[in-house]
Short mmCIF file of N, CA, C and O and ligand atoms in Angstrom, two decimals:
data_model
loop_
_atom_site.label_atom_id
_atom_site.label_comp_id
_atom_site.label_asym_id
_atom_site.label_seq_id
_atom_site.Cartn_x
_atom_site.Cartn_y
_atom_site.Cartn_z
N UNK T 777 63.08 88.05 110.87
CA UNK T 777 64.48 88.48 110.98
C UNK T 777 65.40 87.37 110.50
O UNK T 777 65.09 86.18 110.64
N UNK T 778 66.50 87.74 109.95
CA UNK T 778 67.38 87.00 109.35
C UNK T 778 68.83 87.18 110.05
O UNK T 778 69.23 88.22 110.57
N UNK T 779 69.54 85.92 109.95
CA UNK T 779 71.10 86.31 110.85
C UNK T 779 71.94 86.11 109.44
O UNK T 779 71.97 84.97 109.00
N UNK T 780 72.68 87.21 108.65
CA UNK T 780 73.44 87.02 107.83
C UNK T 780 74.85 86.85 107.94
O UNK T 780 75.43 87.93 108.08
N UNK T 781 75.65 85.75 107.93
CA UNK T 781 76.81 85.54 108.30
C UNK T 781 77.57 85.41 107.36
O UNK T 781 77.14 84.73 106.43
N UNK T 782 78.94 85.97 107.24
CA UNK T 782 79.91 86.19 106.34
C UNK T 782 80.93 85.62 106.72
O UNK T 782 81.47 85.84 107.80
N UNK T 783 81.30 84.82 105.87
CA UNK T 783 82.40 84.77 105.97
C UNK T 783 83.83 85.62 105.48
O UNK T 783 83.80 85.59 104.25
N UNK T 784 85.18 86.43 105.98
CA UNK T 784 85.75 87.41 104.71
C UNK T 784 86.63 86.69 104.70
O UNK T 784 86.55 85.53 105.12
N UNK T 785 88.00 87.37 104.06
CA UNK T 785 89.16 87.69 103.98
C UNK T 785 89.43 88.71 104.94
O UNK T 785 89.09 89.86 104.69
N UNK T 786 90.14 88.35 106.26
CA UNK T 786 90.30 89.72 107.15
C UNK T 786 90.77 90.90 106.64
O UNK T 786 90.42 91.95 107.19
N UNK T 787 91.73 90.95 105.37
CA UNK T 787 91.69 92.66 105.16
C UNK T 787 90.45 93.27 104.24
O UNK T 787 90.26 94.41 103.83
N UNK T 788 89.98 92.53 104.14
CA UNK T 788 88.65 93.08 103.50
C UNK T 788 87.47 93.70 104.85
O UNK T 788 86.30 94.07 104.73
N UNK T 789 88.24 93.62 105.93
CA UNK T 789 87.40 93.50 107.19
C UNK T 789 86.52 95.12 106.92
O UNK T 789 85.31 95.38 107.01
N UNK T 790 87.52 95.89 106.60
CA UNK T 790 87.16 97.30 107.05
C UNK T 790 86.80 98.04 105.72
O UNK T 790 86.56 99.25 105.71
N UNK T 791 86.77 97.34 104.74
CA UNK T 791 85.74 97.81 103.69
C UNK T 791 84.20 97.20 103.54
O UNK T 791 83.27 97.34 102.73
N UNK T 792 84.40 96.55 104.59
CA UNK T 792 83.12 95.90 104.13
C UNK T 792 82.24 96.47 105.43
O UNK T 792 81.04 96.72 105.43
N UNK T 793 83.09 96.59 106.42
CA UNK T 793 81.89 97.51 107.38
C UNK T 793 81.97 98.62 107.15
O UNK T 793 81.06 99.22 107.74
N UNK T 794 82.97 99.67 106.23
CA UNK T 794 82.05 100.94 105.87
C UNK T 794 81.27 100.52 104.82
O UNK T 794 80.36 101.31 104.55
N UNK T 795 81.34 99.67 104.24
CA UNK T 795 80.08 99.92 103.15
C UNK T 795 78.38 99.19 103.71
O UNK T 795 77.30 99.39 103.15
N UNK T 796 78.68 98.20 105.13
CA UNK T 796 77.45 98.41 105.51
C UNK T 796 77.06 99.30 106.90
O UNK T 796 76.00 99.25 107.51
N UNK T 797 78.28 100.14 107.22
CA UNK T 797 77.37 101.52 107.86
C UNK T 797 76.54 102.46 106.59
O UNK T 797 75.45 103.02 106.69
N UNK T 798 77.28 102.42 105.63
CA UNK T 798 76.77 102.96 104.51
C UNK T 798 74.89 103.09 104.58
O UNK T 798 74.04 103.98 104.53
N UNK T 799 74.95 101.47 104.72
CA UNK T 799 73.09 101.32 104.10
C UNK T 799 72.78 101.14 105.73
O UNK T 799 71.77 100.49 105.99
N UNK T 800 73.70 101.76 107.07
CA UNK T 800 72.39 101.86 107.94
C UNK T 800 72.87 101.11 109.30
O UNK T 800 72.71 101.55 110.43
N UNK T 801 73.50 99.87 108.94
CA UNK T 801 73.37 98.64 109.61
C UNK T 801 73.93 99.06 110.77
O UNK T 801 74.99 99.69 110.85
N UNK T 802 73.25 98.73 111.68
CA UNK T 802 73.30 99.12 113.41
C UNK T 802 74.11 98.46 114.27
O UNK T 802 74.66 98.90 115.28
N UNK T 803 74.14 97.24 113.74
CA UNK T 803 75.21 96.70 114.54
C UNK T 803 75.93 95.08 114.24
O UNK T 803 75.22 94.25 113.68
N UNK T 804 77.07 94.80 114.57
CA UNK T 804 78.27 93.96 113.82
C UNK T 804 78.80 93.19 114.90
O UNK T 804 79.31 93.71 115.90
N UNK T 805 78.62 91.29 114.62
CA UNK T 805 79.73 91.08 115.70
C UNK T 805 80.56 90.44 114.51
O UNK T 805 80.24 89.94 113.43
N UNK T 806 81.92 90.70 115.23
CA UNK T 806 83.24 90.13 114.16
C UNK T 806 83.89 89.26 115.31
O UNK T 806 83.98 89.29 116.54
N UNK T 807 84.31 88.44 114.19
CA UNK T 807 85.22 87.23 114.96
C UNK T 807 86.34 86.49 114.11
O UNK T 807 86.24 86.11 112.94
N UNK T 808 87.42 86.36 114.94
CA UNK T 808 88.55 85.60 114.04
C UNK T 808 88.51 84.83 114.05
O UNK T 808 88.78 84.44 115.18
N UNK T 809 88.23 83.81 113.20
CA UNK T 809 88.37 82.76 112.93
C UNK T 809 88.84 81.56 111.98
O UNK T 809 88.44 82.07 110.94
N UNK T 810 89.34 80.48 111.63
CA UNK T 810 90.34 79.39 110.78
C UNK T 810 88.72 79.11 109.63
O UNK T 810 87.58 79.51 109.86
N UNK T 811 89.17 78.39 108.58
CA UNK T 811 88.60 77.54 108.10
C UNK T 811 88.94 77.18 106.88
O UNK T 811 89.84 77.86 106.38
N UNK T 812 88.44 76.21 106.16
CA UNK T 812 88.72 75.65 104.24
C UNK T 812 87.60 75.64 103.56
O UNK T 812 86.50 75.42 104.08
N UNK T 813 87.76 75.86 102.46
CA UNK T 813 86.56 75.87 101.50
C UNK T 813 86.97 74.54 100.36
O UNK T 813 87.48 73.58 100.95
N UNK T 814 86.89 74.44 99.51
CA UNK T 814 86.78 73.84 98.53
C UNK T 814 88.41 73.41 98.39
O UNK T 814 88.58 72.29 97.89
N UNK T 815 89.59 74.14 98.76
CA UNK T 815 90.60 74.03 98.16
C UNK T 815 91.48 73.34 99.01
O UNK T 815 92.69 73.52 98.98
N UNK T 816 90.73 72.31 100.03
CA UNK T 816 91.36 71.87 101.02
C UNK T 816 93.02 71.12 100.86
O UNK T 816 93.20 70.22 100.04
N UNK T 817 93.76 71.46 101.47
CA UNK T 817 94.89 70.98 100.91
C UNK T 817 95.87 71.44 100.29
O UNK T 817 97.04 71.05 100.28
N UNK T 818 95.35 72.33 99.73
CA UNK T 818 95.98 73.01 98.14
C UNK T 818 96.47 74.87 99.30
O UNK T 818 96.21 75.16 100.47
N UNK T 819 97.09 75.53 98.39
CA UNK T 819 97.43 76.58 98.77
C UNK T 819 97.17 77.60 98.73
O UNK T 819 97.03 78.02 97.58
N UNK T 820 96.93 78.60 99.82
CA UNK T 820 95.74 79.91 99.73
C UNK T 820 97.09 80.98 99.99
O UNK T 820 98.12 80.65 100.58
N UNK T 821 96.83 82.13 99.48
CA UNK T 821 97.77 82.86 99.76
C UNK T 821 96.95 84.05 101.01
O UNK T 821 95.76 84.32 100.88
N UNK T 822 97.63 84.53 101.92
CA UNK T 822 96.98 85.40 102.87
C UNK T 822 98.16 86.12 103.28
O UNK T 822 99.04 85.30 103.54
N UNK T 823 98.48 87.16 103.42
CA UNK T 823 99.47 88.39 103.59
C UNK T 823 100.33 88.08 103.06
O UNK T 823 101.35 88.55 103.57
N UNK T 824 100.55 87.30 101.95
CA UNK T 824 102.02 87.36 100.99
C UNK T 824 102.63 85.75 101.20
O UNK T 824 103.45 85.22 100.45
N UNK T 825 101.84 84.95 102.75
CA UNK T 825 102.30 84.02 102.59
C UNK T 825 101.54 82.97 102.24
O UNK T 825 100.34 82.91 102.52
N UNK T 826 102.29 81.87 101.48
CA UNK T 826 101.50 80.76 101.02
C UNK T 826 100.89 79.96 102.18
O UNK T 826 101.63 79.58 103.08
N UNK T 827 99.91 79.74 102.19
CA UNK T 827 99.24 78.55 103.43
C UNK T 827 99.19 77.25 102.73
O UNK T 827 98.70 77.26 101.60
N UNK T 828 99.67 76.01 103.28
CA UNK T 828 99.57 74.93 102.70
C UNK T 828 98.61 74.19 104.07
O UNK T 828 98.13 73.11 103.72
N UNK T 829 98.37 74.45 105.09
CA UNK T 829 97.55 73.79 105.94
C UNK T 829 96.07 74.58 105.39
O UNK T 829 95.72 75.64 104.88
N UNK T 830 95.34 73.00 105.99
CA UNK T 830 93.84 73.31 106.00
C UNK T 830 93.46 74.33 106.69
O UNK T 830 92.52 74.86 106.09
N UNK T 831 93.64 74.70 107.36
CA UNK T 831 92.91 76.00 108.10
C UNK T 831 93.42 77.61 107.63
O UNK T 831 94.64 77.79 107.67
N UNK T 832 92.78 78.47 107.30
CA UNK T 832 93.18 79.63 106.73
C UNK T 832 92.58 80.61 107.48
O UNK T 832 91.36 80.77 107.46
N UNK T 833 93.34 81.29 108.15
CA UNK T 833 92.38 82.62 109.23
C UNK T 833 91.62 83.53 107.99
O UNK T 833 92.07 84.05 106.96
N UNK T 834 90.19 83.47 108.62
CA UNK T 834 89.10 84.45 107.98
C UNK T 834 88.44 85.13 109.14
O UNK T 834 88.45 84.59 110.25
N UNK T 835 87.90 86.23 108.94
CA UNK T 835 86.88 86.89 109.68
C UNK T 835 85.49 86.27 109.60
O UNK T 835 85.10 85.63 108.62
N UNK T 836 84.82 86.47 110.57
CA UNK T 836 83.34 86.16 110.85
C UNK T 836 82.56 87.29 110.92
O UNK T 836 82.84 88.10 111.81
N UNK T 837 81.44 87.56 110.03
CA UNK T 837 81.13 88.88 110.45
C UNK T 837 79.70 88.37 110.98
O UNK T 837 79.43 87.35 110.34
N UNK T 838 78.74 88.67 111.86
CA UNK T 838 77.40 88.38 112.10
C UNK T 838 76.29 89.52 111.79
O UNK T 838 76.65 90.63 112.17
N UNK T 839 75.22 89.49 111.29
CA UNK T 839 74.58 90.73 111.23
C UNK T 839 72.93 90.34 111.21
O UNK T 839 72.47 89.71 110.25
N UNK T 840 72.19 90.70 112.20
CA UNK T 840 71.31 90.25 112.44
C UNK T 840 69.97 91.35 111.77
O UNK T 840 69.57 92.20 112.56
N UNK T 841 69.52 91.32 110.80
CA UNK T 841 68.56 92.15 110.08
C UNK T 841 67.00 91.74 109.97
O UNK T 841 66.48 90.63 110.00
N UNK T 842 66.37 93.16 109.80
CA UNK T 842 64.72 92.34 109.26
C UNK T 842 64.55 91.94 107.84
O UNK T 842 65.12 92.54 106.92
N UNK T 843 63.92 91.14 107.72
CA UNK T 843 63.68 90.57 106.00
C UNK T 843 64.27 91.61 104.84
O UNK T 843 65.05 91.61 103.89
N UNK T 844 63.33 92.55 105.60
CA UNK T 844 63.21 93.46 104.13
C UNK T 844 64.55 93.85 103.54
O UNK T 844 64.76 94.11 102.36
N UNK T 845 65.46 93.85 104.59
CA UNK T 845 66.70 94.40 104.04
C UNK T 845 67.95 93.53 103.92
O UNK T 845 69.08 94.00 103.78
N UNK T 846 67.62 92.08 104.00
CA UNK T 846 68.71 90.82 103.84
C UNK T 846 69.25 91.12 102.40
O UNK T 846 70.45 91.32 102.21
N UNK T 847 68.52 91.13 101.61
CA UNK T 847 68.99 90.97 99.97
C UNK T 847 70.12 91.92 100.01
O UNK T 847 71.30 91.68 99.79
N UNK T 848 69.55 93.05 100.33
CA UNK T 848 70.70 94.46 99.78
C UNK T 848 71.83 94.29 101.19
O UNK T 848 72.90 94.77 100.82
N UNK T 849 71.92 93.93 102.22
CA UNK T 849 72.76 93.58 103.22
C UNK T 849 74.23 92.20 102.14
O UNK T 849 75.43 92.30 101.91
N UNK T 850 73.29 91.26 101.84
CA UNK T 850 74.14 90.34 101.37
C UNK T 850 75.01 91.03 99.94
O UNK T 850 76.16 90.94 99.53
N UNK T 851 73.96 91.63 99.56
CA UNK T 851 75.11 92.23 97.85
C UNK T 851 75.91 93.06 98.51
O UNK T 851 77.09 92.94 98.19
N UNK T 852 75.64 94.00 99.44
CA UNK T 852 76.60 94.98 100.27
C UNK T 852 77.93 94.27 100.28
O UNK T 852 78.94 94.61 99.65
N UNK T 853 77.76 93.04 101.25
CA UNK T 853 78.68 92.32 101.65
C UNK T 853 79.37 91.56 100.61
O UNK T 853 80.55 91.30 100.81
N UNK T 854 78.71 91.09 99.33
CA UNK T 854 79.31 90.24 98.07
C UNK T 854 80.25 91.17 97.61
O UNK T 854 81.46 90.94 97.59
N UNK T 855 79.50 92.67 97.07
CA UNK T 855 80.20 93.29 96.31
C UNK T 855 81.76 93.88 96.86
O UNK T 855 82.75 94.06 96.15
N UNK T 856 81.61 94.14 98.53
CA UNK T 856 82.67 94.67 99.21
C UNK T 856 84.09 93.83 99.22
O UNK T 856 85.29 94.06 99.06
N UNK T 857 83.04 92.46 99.56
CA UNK T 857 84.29 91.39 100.18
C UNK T 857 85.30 90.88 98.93
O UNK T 857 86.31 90.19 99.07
N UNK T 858 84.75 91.40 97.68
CA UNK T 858 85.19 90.52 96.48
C UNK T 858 86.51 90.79 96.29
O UNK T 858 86.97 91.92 96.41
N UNK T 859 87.20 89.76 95.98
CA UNK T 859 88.98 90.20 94.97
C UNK T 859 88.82 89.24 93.72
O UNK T 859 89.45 89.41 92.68
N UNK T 860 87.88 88.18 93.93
CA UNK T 860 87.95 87.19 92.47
C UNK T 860 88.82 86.25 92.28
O UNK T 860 89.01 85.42 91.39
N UNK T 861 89.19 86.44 93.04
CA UNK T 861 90.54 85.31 93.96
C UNK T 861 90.14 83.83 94.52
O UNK T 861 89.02 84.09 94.97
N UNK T 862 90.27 82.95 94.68
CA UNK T 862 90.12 81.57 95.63
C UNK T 862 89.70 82.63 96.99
O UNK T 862 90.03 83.80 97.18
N UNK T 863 89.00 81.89 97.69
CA UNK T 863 89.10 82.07 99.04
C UNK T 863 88.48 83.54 99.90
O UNK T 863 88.79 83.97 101.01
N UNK T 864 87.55 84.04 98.95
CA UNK T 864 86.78 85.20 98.89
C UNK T 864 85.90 84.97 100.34
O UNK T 864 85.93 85.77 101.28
N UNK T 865 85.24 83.88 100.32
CA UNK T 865 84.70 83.65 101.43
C UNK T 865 82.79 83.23 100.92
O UNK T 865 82.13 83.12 99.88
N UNK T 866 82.65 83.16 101.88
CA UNK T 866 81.02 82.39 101.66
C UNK T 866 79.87 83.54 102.60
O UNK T 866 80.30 84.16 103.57
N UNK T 867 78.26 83.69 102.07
CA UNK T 867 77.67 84.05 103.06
C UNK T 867 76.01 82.94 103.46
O UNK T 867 75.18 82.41 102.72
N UNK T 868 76.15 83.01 104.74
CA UNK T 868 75.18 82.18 105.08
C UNK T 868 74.21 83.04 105.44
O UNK T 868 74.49 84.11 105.98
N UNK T 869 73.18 82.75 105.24
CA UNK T 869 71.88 83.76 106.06
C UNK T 869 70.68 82.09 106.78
O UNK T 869 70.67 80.90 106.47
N UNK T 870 70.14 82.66 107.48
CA UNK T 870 69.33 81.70 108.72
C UNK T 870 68.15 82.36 109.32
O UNK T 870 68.20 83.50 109.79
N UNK T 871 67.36 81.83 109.30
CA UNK T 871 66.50 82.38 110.15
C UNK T 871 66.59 83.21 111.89
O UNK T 871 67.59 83.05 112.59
N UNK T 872 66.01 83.62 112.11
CA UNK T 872 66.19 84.25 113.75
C UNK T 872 64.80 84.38 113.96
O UNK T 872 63.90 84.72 113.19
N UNK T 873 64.80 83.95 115.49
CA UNK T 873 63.22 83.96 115.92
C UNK T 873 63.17 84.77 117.12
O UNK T 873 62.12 84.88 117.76
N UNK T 874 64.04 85.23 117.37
CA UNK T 874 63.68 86.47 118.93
C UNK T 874 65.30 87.36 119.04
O UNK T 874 66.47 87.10 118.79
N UNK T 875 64.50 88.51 119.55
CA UNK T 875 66.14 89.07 119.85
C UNK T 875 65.62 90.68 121.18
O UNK T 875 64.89 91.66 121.01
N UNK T 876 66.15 90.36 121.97
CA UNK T 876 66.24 91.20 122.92
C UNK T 876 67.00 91.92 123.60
O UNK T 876 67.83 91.38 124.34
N UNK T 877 66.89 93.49 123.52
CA UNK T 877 67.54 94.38 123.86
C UNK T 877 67.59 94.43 125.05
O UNK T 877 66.55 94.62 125.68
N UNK T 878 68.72 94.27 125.66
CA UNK T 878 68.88 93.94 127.46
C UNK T 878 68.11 95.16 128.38
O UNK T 878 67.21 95.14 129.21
N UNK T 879 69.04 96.34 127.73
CA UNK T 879 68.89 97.48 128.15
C UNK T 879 67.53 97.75 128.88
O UNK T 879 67.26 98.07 130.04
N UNK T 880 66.66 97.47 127.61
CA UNK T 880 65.55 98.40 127.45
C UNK T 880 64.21 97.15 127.55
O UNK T 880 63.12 97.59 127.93
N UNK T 881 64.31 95.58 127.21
CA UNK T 881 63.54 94.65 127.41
C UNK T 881 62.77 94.80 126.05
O UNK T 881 61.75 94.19 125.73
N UNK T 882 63.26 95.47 125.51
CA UNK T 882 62.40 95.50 123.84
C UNK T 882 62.52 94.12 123.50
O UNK T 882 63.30 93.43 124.15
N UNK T 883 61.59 93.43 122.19
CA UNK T 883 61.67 92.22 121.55
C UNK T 883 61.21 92.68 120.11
O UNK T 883 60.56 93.58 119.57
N UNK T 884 62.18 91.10 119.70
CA UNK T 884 61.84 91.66 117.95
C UNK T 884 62.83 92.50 117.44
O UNK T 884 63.98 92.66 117.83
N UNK T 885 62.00 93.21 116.14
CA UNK T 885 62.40 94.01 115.01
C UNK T 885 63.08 95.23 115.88
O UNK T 885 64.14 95.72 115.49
N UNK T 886 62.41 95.73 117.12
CA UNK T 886 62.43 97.10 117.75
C UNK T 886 63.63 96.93 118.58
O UNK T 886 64.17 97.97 118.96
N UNK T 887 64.34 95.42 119.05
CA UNK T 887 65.32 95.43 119.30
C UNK T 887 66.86 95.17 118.54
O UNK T 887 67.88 94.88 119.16
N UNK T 888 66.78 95.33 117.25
CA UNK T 888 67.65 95.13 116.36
C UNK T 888 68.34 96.44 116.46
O UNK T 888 69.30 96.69 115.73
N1 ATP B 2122 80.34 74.71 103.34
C1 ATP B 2122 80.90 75.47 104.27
N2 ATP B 2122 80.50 75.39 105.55
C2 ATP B 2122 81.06 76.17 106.51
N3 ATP B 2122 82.01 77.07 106.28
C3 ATP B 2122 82.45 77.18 105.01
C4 ATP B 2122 81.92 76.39 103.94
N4 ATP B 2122 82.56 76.76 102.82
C5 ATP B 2122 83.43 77.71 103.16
N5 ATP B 2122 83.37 77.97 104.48
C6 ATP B 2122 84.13 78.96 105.22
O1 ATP B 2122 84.40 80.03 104.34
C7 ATP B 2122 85.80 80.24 104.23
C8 ATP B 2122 86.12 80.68 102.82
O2 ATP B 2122 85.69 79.69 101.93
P1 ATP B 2122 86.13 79.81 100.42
O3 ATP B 2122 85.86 81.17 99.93
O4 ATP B 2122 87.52 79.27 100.24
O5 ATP B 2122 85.06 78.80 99.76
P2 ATP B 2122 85.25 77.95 98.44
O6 ATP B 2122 84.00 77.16 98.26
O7 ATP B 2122 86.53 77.20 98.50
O8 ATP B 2122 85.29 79.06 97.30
P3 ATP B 2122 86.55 79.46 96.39
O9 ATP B 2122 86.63 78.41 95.33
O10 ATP B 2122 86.19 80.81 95.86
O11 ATP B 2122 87.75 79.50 97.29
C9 ATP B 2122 86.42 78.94 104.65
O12 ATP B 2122 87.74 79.16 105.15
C10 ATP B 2122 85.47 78.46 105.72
O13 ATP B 2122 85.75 79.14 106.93
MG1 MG B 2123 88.33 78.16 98.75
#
């Protein structure tokens, strides 16, 4: 299992989770959160206004998948999140070694 983490552009928030209910994906944690990429310093534009501080509110998206389906999860997410713009955002993927469904005490793949 893989934890694929996105970084967006928050209005890209809600195109990018219909396009991965699209291929399936069961479940999403989102989070607001600041950060800089490359352009530290310099000026990002986000709802019309210019940001000149380092920190720029982005979304966090988390999505915890089995192997087989990381690749097409991440293009999901490349192709959705894109404007071609500075500040598109980054995706990280990581390993995951256990995951358990409270509910039910499942482990693994069967609790995803
Ligand atoms: N190396 C990194 N480690 C952790 N978080 C990062 C890293 N790079 C970018 N981020 C996060 O992703 C967000 C978006 O980054 P951003 O898209 O600006 O990256 P970039 O490398 O500057 O690319 P671009 O040139 O397209 O702007 C940042 O605000 C930050 O939250
Ligand atoms: Mg940047």
């Amino acid at each position: 299992m893989k934890k694929v983490e996105a970084i967006i552009k928050p209005f890209k928030l809600d195109e990018v989770k219909d396009a991965l209910n699209e291929i399936g994906i069961q479940g999403i944690t989102v989070s607001e959160i600041k950060g800089f990429g490359r352009q530290k310093g310099h000026t990002e534009l986000y709802r019309g206004a210019e940001y000149v501080v380092d920190f720029i509110p982005k979304i966090k998206m988390e999505i915890i998948v089995s192997d087989d389906i990381v690749s097409k999860v991440v293009e999901t997410i490349e192709q959705a999140a894109k404007t071609g713009r500075i500040g598109d955002g980054k995706i990280f993927v990581t390993p995951v070694e256990e995951v358990v469904r409270i509910r039910t005490g499942e482990r693994g793949e069967d609790a995803l």
